[in-house]
Coordinates of C-alpha atoms in Angstrom, one line a residue:
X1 CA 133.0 96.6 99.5
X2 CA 131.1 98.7 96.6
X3 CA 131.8 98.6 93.0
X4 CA 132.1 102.3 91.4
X5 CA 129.0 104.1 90.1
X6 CA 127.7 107.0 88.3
X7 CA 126.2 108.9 91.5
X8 CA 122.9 109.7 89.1
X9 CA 122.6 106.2 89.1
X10 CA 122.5 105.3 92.6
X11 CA 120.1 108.4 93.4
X12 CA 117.6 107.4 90.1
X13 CA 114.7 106.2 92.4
X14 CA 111.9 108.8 92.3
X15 CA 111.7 109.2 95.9
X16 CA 115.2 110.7 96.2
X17 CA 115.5 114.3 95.7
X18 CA 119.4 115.1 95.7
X19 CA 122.3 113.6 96.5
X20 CA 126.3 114.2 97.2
X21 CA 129.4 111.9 97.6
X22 CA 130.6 111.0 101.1
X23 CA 133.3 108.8 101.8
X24 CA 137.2 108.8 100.3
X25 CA 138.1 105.4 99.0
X26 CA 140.9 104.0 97.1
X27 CA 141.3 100.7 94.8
X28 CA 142.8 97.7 96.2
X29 CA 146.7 97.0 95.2
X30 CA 147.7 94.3 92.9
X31 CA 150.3 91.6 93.8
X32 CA 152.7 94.1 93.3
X33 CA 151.4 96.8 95.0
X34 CA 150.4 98.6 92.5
X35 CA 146.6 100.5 92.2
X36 CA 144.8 101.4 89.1
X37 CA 143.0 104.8 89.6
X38 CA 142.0 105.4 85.9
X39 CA 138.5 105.6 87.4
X40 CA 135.9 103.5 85.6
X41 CA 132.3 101.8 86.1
X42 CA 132.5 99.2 87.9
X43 CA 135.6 99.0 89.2
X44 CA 135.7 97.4 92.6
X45 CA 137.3 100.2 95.3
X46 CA 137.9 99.9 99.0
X47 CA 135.7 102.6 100.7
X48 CA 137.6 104.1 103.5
X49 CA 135.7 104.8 107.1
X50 CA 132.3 103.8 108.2
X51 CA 129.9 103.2 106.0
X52 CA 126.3 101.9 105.8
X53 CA 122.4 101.9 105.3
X54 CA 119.2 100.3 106.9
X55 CA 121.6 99.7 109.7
X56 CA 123.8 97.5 108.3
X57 CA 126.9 98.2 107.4
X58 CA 129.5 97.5 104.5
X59 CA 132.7 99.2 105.6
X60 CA 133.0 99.5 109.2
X61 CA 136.5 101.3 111.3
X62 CA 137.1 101.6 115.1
X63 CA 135.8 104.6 117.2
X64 CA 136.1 108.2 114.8
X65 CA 135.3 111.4 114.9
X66 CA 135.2 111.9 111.3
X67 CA 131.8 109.6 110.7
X68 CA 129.0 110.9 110.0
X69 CA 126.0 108.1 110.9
X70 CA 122.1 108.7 111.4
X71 CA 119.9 107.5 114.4
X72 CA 116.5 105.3 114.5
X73 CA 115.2 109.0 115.0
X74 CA 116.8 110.5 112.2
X75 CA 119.0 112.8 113.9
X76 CA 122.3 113.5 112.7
X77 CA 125.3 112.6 114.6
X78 CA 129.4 113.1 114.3
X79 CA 131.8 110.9 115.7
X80 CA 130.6 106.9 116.4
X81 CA 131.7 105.0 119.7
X82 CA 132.1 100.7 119.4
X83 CA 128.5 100.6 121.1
X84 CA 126.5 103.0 118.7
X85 CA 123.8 101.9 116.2
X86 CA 124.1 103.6 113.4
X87 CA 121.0 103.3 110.7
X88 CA 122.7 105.1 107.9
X89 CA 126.4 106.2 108.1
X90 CA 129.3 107.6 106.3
X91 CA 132.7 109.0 106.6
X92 CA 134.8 112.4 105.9
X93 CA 138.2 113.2 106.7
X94 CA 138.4 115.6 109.2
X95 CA 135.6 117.6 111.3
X96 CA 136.7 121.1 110.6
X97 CA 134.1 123.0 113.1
X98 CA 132.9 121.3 116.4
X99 CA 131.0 123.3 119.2
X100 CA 130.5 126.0 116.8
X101 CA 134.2 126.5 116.6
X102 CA 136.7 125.7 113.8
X103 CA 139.3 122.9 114.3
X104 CA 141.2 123.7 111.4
X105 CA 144.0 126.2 110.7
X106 CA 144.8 129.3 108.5
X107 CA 146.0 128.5 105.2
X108 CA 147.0 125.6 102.8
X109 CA 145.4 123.9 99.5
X110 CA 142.4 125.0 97.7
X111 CA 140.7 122.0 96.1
X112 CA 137.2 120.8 95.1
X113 CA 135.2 120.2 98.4
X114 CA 132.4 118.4 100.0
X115 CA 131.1 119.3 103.6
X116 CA 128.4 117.9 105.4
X117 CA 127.3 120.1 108.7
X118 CA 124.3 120.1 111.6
X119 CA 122.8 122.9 113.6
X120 CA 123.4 122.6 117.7
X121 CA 121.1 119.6 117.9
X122 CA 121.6 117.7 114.8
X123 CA 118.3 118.4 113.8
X124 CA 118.6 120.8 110.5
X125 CA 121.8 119.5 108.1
X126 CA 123.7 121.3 105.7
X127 CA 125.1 119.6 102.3
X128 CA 128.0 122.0 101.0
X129 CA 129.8 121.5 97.6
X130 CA 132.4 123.6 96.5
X131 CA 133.8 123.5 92.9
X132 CA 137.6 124.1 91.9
X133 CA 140.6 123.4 89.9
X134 CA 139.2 126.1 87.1
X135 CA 141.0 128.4 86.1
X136 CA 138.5 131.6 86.2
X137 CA 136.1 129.6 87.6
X138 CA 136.4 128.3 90.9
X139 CA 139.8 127.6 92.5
X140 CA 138.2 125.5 95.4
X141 CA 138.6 126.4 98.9
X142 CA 141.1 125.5 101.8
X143 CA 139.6 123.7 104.9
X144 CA 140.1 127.2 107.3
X145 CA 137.5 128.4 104.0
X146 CA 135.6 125.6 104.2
X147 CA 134.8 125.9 107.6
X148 CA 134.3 129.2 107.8
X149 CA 131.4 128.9 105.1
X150 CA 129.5 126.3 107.2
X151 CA 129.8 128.0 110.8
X152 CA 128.4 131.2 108.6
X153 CA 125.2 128.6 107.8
X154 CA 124.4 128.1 111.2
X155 CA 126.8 124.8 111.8
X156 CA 127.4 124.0 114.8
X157 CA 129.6 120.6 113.6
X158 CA 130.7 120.1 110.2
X159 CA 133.2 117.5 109.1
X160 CA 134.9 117.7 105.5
X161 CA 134.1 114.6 103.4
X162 CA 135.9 113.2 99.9
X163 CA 136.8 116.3 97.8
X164 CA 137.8 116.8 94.3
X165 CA 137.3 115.6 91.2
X166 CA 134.4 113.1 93.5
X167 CA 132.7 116.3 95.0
X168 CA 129.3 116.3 93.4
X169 CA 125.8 117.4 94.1
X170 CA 122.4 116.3 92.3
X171 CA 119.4 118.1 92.4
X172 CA 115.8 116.7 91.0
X173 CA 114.6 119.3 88.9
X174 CA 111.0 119.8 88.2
X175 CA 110.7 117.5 85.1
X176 CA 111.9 114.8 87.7
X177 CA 115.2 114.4 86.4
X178 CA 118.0 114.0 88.5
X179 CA 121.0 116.6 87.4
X180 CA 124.4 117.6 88.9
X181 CA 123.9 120.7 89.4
X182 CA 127.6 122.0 90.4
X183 CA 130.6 121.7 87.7
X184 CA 132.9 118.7 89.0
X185 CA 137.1 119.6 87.9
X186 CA 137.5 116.2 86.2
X187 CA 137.4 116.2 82.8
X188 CA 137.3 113.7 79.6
X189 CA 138.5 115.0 76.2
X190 CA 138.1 118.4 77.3
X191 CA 134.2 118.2 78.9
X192 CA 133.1 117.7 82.3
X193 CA 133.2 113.6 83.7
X194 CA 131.0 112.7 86.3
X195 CA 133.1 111.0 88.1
X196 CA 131.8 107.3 89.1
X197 CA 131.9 106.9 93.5
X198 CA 131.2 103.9 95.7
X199 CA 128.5 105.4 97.5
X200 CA 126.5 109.0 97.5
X201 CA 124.2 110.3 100.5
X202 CA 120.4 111.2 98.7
X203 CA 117.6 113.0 100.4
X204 CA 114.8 110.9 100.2
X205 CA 111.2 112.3 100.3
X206 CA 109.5 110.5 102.9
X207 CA 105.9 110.8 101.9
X208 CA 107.5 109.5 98.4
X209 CA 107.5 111.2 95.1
X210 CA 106.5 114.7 94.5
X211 CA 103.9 115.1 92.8

């Protein structure tokens, strides 16, 4: 389905002002089962969860409430039904705050995490990146956290997307360079690695690129 790629890359067109990773995905199992997740450039992965752009789309799944897709009118909806046309569309793993309220309990892991939210009428969205796994750093958060940090935004649905060492955000700075601007956990020889992803969400400036 997607091939994996430094997330700078995929959100290197002028016109696209930040980006974060979406969807979890895995790599496909050898004859004997086995999968190779030494992460590396184009390696071919199996994205997991809906996924698409320009209304067509490359990894499709039955009926969730953990997608995250975009109508013809640009507004932001959670939770796809067999009939819906999605014109861009992702996936999390859980929705962690729905009607305002938080679907998630008190408690458990704190890891790297990535959260994408909407106000009331999925007009105004929120992109959330949380850093962890450093010591003295960031720990991370825990999804009752997580959630708690977007309904203090103004979310009135949020849904927890991939997390850890794939949570990162990219900003276009004013030189017009595209940089991660949060500190992703993985490492390589003791320095951060951008980790390489199947597919990132960018902001696109629709009147194209800023002057």
């Amino acid at each position: 389905e997607a091939s994996l790629t430094d997330p700078r890359e995929m959100a290197s067109a002028p016109s696209f002002l930040a980006f974060i990773n979406t969807n979890p995905w895995d790599s496909f199992p050898d004859a004997r089962g086995r999968r190779n997740r030494r992460w590396h450039s184009g390696q071919p992965v199996d994205i997991h969860g809906l996924a698409g752009t320009r209304g067509k789309m490359r990894s499709t799944v039955n009926p969730s409430n953990t997608s995250v897709w975009f109508d013809a009118g640009g507004r932001v909806r959670f939770g796809h039904e067999a009939d819906d046309e999605p014109e861009e569309a992702t996936n999390g793993f859980q929705m962690i705050l729905s009607n305002g309220a938080l679907t998630v309990g008190e408690g458990g892991a704190r890891h790297p995490r990535t959260a994408i939210g909407s106000d009331r009428n999925g007009e105004v969205l929120w992109l959330v990146v949380v850093d962890g796994r450093q010591s003295g750093y960031s720990e991370g958060m825990n999804m009752f956290e997580l959630a708690s940090v977007m309904k203090g935004l103004g979310c009135w649905t949020a849904t927890n997307m991939d997390g850890g060492g794939s949570s990162v955000m990219g900003l276009r700075d004013q030189d017009g360079t595209m940089k991660v601007v949060n500190r992703p956990s993985d490492r390589f020889l003791g320095r951060v690695r951008i980790l390489p992803v199947p597919m990132v969400l960018t902001i696109r400036a629709t009147a194209g690129p800023r002057d």
